[in-house]
């Protein structure tokens, strides 16, 4: 009996919040031995998945490279991978230093700095949005007048819609500037300032892609659901196998990746479906957040973390769908700001609505404070999530809705200040 080949060692930079990214770690651990570079020591099931680790500031390129070189002295590292937006540049630098497959640092900088993204897309003729980088409310006002209202203000290198707001008229600009400028203070170091951009009208989607040797395959379309206007809080997503939108949006996603020099790995390309066609919002050179990878797997059988780890270690990924269904996630927000007193999902809700409730996860504990956007941070505003599946999109959405309506959440409202 021949011996099984030894699994390659994969260096993961920033494992992320286990609640949101635990499925990614579990997926890549199935085919790799994991060494972790993170800001805190691995605990719980994460500790059981890794064979070694080094501590480092995962947004600091030099620190990540030092940690990776230390791990490389103890292990023969075959690839480097991250799904953390703020670790893309450090991970690319580490892969480059170790001579491993990956995107260039320059391409990751182009993705991280949304101002550079817009410039490169415009130069390549990729449909996007008008955009100007500004550093004062006065400059923002002049840019908005040139672009035309409504406009969007956003930090140049943040993620998760932090600091992003729609501005419909000049009178709203001063308060919007304060909101965005506050978020910009804590953004990544790869881009500076605030962007004033043309507001793109139309449904928002993302294209989940896999790229290798400069060729890109569009794997799935995620349809996004936004709430809490004028902010852009993502409250839900749906994925359907063989979505008819895929051949419409795939060419634009490929053009955008080519314009930014992204040639390797898994990408999450966001766009709006406008009257003039698909137009790029931003390009994220990593697996999408908010359980999008889980939805893609449940709907199509395609395993985005496994694909990403195969590409990172120079192996051939499996890009053939094995399922033909739909999956939907709802990000659960409290009905009001206050203290969480109770949270539960009745057992009878499973299987309701013509589909199946596949997963319920809680992100806040009883006794903790919760706050609706914009007062609450990303963590304070979200109390949990639920994922439903069905053979059809309508079935998955019905099952999700039935579960959401059955959910019990009690909040002690925050006391009003006089």
CSV table of N, CA, C and O in Angstrom, one decimal, residues 135-210:
chain,number,residue,atom,x,y,z
A,135,UNK,N,-9.5,66.1,0.8
A,135,UNK,CA,-8.9,66.1,2.2
A,135,UNK,C,-9.6,67.1,3.1
A,135,UNK,O,-9.0,67.4,4.1
A,136,UNK,N,-10.7,67.7,2.6
A,136,UNK,CA,-11.4,68.7,3.5
A,136,UNK,C,-12.8,68.7,3.1
A,136,UNK,O,-13.2,68.4,1.9
A,137,UNK,N,-13.7,69.2,4.0
A,137,UNK,CA,-15.1,69.3,3.6
A,137,UNK,C,-15.3,70.3,2.4
A,137,UNK,O,-16.2,70.1,1.6
A,138,UNK,N,-14.5,71.3,2.3
A,138,UNK,CA,-14.6,72.3,1.2
A,138,UNK,C,-14.3,71.6,-0.1
A,138,UNK,O,-15.1,71.8,-1.1
A,139,UNK,N,-13.2,70.8,-0.1
A,139,UNK,CA,-12.9,70.1,-1.3
A,139,UNK,C,-14.0,69.1,-1.7
A,139,UNK,O,-14.3,68.9,-2.9
A,140,UNK,N,-14.5,68.5,-0.7
A,140,UNK,CA,-15.6,67.5,-0.9
A,140,UNK,C,-16.8,68.2,-1.5
A,140,UNK,O,-17.5,67.6,-2.4
A,141,UNK,N,-17.1,69.4,-1.1
A,141,UNK,CA,-18.3,70.1,-1.6
A,141,UNK,C,-18.1,70.4,-3.1
A,141,UNK,O,-19.0,70.3,-3.9
A,142,UNK,N,-16.8,70.9,-3.4
A,142,UNK,CA,-16.6,71.2,-4.8
A,142,UNK,C,-16.6,70.0,-5.7
A,142,UNK,O,-17.1,70.0,-6.8
A,143,UNK,N,-16.1,68.9,-5.2
A,143,UNK,CA,-16.1,67.6,-6.0
A,143,UNK,C,-17.5,67.2,-6.2
A,143,UNK,O,-17.9,66.7,-7.3
A,144,UNK,N,-18.3,67.3,-5.2
A,144,UNK,CA,-19.7,66.8,-5.3
A,144,UNK,C,-20.5,67.7,-6.3
A,144,UNK,O,-21.3,67.2,-7.1
A,145,UNK,N,-20.2,69.0,-6.4
A,145,UNK,CA,-20.8,69.9,-7.3
A,145,UNK,C,-20.4,69.5,-8.8
A,145,UNK,O,-21.2,69.5,-9.7
A,146,UNK,N,-19.1,69.1,-8.9
A,146,UNK,CA,-18.6,68.7,-10.2
A,146,UNK,C,-19.2,67.4,-10.7
A,146,UNK,O,-19.6,67.2,-11.8
A,147,UNK,N,-19.3,66.4,-9.8
A,147,UNK,CA,-19.8,65.1,-10.1
A,147,UNK,C,-21.3,65.1,-10.2
A,147,UNK,O,-21.9,64.5,-11.1
A,148,UNK,N,-22.0,65.8,-9.4
A,148,UNK,CA,-23.4,65.9,-9.4
A,148,UNK,C,-24.1,65.0,-8.3
A,148,UNK,O,-23.7,63.8,-8.2
A,149,UNK,N,-25.0,65.6,-7.6
A,149,UNK,CA,-25.7,64.8,-6.6
A,149,UNK,C,-26.7,63.8,-7.2
A,149,UNK,O,-27.3,64.1,-8.3
A,150,UNK,N,-26.9,62.7,-6.5
A,150,UNK,CA,-26.3,62.2,-5.2
A,150,UNK,C,-24.9,61.7,-5.5
A,150,UNK,O,-24.6,61.3,-6.5
A,151,UNK,N,-24.1,61.8,-4.4
A,151,UNK,CA,-22.8,61.3,-4.4
A,151,UNK,C,-22.6,60.3,-3.2
A,151,UNK,O,-23.4,60.3,-2.3
A,152,UNK,N,-21.5,59.6,-3.2
A,152,UNK,CA,-21.1,58.7,-2.1
A,152,UNK,C,-19.8,59.2,-1.6
A,152,UNK,O,-18.8,59.5,-2.3
A,153,UNK,N,-19.7,59.3,-0.2
A,153,UNK,CA,-18.4,59.6,0.4
A,153,UNK,C,-17.9,58.3,1.1
A,153,UNK,O,-18.7,57.6,1.7
A,154,UNK,N,-16.7,58.0,0.9
A,154,UNK,CA,-16.1,56.8,1.5
A,154,UNK,C,-14.6,57.0,1.8
A,154,UNK,O,-13.9,57.7,1.1
A,155,UNK,N,-14.1,56.3,2.9
A,155,UNK,CA,-12.7,56.3,3.1
A,155,UNK,C,-12.0,55.6,1.9
A,155,UNK,O,-12.5,54.6,1.3
A,156,UNK,N,-10.7,56.0,1.7
A,156,UNK,CA,-10.0,55.4,0.5
A,156,UNK,C,-9.6,54.0,0.6
A,156,UNK,O,-9.5,53.3,-0.4
A,157,UNK,N,-9.4,53.5,1.9
A,157,UNK,CA,-8.9,52.1,2.0
A,157,UNK,C,-9.5,51.4,3.2
A,157,UNK,O,-8.8,50.6,3.9
A,158,UNK,N,-10.8,51.6,3.4
A,158,UNK,CA,-11.5,50.8,4.4
A,158,UNK,C,-12.2,49.6,3.8
A,158,UNK,O,-12.0,49.4,2.6
A,159,UNK,N,-13.0,48.9,4.6
A,159,UNK,CA,-13.7,47.8,4.1
A,159,UNK,C,-15.0,47.7,4.9
A,159,UNK,O,-15.3,48.5,5.8
A,160,UNK,N,-15.9,46.8,4.5
A,160,UNK,CA,-17.1,46.5,5.2
A,160,UNK,C,-18.1,47.7,5.3
A,160,UNK,O,-18.8,47.9,6.2
A,161,UNK,N,-18.0,48.6,4.3
A,161,UNK,CA,-18.8,49.8,4.2
A,161,UNK,C,-18.6,50.7,5.4
A,161,UNK,O,-19.5,51.6,5.6
A,162,UNK,N,-17.5,50.6,6.1
A,162,UNK,CA,-17.2,51.5,7.2
A,162,UNK,C,-17.0,53.0,6.6
A,162,UNK,O,-16.2,53.2,5.8
A,163,UNK,N,-17.8,53.9,7.2
A,163,UNK,CA,-17.6,55.3,6.8
A,163,UNK,C,-18.2,55.7,5.4
A,163,UNK,O,-18.0,56.8,4.9
A,164,UNK,N,-19.0,54.7,4.8
A,164,UNK,CA,-19.6,55.0,3.5
A,164,UNK,C,-21.0,55.5,3.7
A,164,UNK,O,-21.8,55.0,4.4
A,165,UNK,N,-21.3,56.6,3.0
A,165,UNK,CA,-22.6,57.2,3.1
A,165,UNK,C,-23.0,57.9,1.8
A,165,UNK,O,-22.2,58.4,1.1
A,166,UNK,N,-24.3,57.8,1.5
A,166,UNK,CA,-24.8,58.5,0.3
A,166,UNK,C,-25.3,59.9,0.8
A,166,UNK,O,-25.9,60.1,1.8
A,167,UNK,N,-25.0,60.9,-0.1
A,167,UNK,CA,-25.3,62.3,0.2
A,167,UNK,C,-26.2,62.8,-1.0
A,167,UNK,O,-25.8,62.8,-2.1
A,168,UNK,N,-27.4,63.2,-0.7
A,168,UNK,CA,-28.4,63.5,-1.7
A,168,UNK,C,-28.4,65.0,-2.1
A,168,UNK,O,-28.8,65.4,-3.2
A,169,UNK,N,-28.0,65.9,-1.1
A,169,UNK,CA,-28.0,67.3,-1.4
A,169,UNK,C,-26.9,68.0,-0.7
A,169,UNK,O,-26.4,67.5,0.3
A,170,UNK,N,-26.6,69.2,-1.1
A,170,UNK,CA,-25.5,70.0,-0.5
A,170,UNK,C,-25.6,70.2,1.0
A,170,UNK,O,-24.6,70.1,1.7
A,171,UNK,N,-26.9,70.4,1.5
A,171,UNK,CA,-27.1,70.6,2.9
A,171,UNK,C,-26.7,69.5,3.8
A,171,UNK,O,-26.4,69.6,5.0
A,172,UNK,N,-26.7,68.3,3.2
A,172,UNK,CA,-26.3,67.1,4.0
A,172,UNK,C,-24.8,66.8,4.0
A,172,UNK,O,-24.4,65.9,4.7
A,173,UNK,N,-24.1,67.5,3.2
A,173,UNK,CA,-22.6,67.2,3.1
A,173,UNK,C,-21.8,67.4,4.3
A,173,UNK,O,-21.0,66.6,4.7
A,174,UNK,N,-22.0,68.5,5.1
A,174,UNK,CA,-21.2,68.7,6.3
A,174,UNK,C,-21.3,67.5,7.3
A,174,UNK,O,-20.2,67.0,7.8
A,175,UNK,N,-22.5,67.1,7.6
A,175,UNK,CA,-22.6,65.9,8.5
A,175,UNK,C,-22.1,64.7,7.9
A,175,UNK,O,-21.5,63.8,8.6
A,176,UNK,N,-22.3,64.5,6.6
A,176,UNK,CA,-21.7,63.3,6.0
A,176,UNK,C,-20.2,63.3,6.0
A,176,UNK,O,-19.6,62.2,6.2
A,177,UNK,N,-19.6,64.4,5.8
A,177,UNK,CA,-18.2,64.5,5.9
A,177,UNK,C,-17.7,64.1,7.3
A,177,UNK,O,-16.7,63.4,7.4
A,178,UNK,N,-18.3,64.6,8.3
A,178,UNK,CA,-17.9,64.2,9.7
A,178,UNK,C,-18.0,62.7,9.9
A,178,UNK,O,-17.1,62.1,10.4
A,179,UNK,N,-19.0,62.0,9.4
A,179,UNK,CA,-19.2,60.6,9.5
A,179,UNK,C,-18.1,59.9,8.7
A,179,UNK,O,-17.4,58.9,9.3
A,180,UNK,N,-17.8,60.3,7.5
A,180,UNK,CA,-16.8,59.6,6.7
A,180,UNK,C,-15.4,59.9,7.2
A,180,UNK,O,-14.5,59.0,7.3
A,181,UNK,N,-15.1,61.1,7.5
A,181,UNK,CA,-13.8,61.5,8.0
A,181,UNK,C,-13.5,60.7,9.3
A,181,UNK,O,-12.3,60.3,9.5
A,182,UNK,N,-14.5,60.5,10.1
A,182,UNK,CA,-14.2,59.8,11.4
A,182,UNK,C,-13.8,58.3,11.0
A,182,UNK,O,-12.9,57.8,11.6
A,183,UNK,N,-14.5,57.7,10.1
A,183,UNK,CA,-14.1,56.3,9.7
A,183,UNK,C,-12.8,56.3,9.0
A,183,UNK,O,-12.0,55.3,9.2
A,184,UNK,N,-12.4,57.4,8.3
A,184,UNK,CA,-11.2,57.4,7.6
A,184,UNK,C,-10.0,57.4,8.5
A,184,UNK,O,-8.9,57.0,8.1
A,185,UNK,N,-10.1,57.9,9.7
A,185,UNK,CA,-9.0,57.9,10.7
A,185,UNK,C,-8.5,56.6,11.0
A,185,UNK,O,-7.3,56.4,11.3
A,186,UNK,N,-9.3,55.5,10.9
A,186,UNK,CA,-8.9,54.2,11.2
A,186,UNK,C,-8.8,53.3,10.0
A,186,UNK,O,-8.7,52.0,10.2
A,187,UNK,N,-8.7,53.8,8.8
A,187,UNK,CA,-8.6,53.0,7.6
A,187,UNK,C,-7.2,52.4,7.5
A,187,UNK,O,-6.3,52.8,8.2
A,188,UNK,N,-7.1,51.5,6.5
A,188,UNK,CA,-5.8,50.9,6.2
A,188,UNK,C,-4.8,52.0,5.7
A,188,UNK,O,-5.1,53.1,5.2
A,189,UNK,N,-3.5,51.6,5.8
A,189,UNK,CA,-2.5,52.6,5.5
A,189,UNK,C,-2.2,52.6,4.0
A,189,UNK,O,-1.5,53.5,3.5
A,190,UNK,N,-2.9,51.8,3.2
A,190,UNK,CA,-2.6,51.7,1.8
A,190,UNK,C,-3.2,52.9,1.0
A,190,UNK,O,-2.8,53.1,-0.2
A,191,UNK,N,-4.2,53.6,1.5
A,191,UNK,CA,-4.8,54.7,0.9
A,191,UNK,C,-5.2,55.7,1.9
A,191,UNK,O,-5.5,55.5,3.0
A,192,UNK,N,-5.1,57.0,1.4
A,192,UNK,CA,-5.4,58.1,2.4
A,192,UNK,C,-6.5,59.0,1.9
A,192,UNK,O,-6.9,59.0,0.7
A,193,UNK,N,-7.1,59.7,2.8
A,193,UNK,CA,-8.1,60.7,2.4
A,193,UNK,C,-9.5,60.1,2.2
A,193,UNK,O,-9.8,58.9,2.5
A,194,UNK,N,-10.4,60.9,1.7
A,194,UNK,CA,-11.8,60.5,1.5
A,194,UNK,C,-12.1,60.6,0.0
A,194,UNK,O,-11.6,61.5,-0.7
A,195,UNK,N,-12.9,59.7,-0.5
A,195,UNK,CA,-13.3,59.8,-1.9
A,195,UNK,C,-14.7,60.3,-2.0
A,195,UNK,O,-15.6,59.9,-1.3
A,196,UNK,N,-14.9,61.2,-3.0
A,196,UNK,CA,-16.3,61.6,-3.4
A,196,UNK,C,-16.6,61.0,-4.7
A,196,UNK,O,-15.8,61.2,-5.7
A,197,UNK,N,-17.6,60.2,-4.8
A,197,UNK,CA,-17.9,59.4,-6.0
A,197,UNK,C,-19.3,59.5,-6.5
A,197,UNK,O,-20.2,59.8,-5.7
A,198,UNK,N,-19.4,59.3,-7.7
A,198,UNK,CA,-20.7,59.2,-8.4
A,198,UNK,C,-21.5,58.1,-7.8
A,198,UNK,O,-21.0,57.0,-7.6
A,199,UNK,N,-22.8,58.4,-7.4
A,199,UNK,CA,-23.7,57.3,-6.9
A,199,UNK,C,-24.2,56.5,-8.1
A,199,UNK,O,-24.8,57.1,-9.1
A,200,UNK,N,-24.0,55.2,-8.1
A,200,UNK,CA,-24.5,54.3,-9.1
A,200,UNK,C,-25.8,53.7,-8.7
A,200,UNK,O,-26.0,53.1,-7.7
A,201,UNK,N,-26.8,54.0,-9.5
A,201,UNK,CA,-28.2,53.6,-9.3
A,201,UNK,C,-28.4,52.2,-9.8
A,201,UNK,O,-28.0,51.9,-11.0
A,202,UNK,N,-28.9,51.3,-9.0
A,202,UNK,CA,-29.3,49.9,-9.5
A,202,UNK,C,-28.9,48.9,-8.5
A,202,UNK,O,-28.3,49.1,-7.5
A,203,UNK,N,-29.4,47.6,-8.7
A,203,UNK,CA,-29.1,46.5,-7.8
A,203,UNK,C,-27.6,46.3,-7.7
A,203,UNK,O,-26.9,46.4,-8.6
A,204,UNK,N,-27.2,45.9,-6.5
A,204,UNK,CA,-25.8,45.6,-6.2
A,204,UNK,C,-25.5,44.1,-6.2
A,204,UNK,O,-26.3,43.4,-5.6
A,205,UNK,N,-24.5,43.7,-6.9
A,205,UNK,CA,-24.1,42.3,-6.9
A,205,UNK,C,-22.6,42.2,-6.7
A,205,UNK,O,-21.9,43.2,-6.8
A,206,UNK,N,-22.1,41.0,-6.5
A,206,UNK,CA,-20.7,40.7,-6.5
A,206,UNK,C,-20.4,39.5,-7.4
A,206,UNK,O,-21.3,38.6,-7.4
A,207,UNK,N,-19.3,39.4,-8.0
A,207,UNK,CA,-18.9,38.3,-8.8
A,207,UNK,C,-17.8,37.6,-8.1
A,207,UNK,O,-16.7,38.2,-7.8
A,208,UNK,N,-18.0,36.3,-7.8
A,208,UNK,CA,-16.9,35.5,-7.1
A,208,UNK,C,-16.1,34.8,-8.1
A,208,UNK,O,-16.6,34.1,-8.9
A,209,UNK,N,-14.8,35.1,-8.2
A,209,UNK,CA,-13.9,34.7,-9.3
A,209,UNK,C,-12.7,33.9,-8.8
A,209,UNK,O,-12.3,34.0,-7.6
A,210,UNK,N,-12.2,33.1,-9.7
A,210,UNK,CA,-10.9,32.4,-9.4
A,210,UNK,C,-10.0,32.8,-10.6
A,210,UNK,O,-10.3,32.6,-11.7
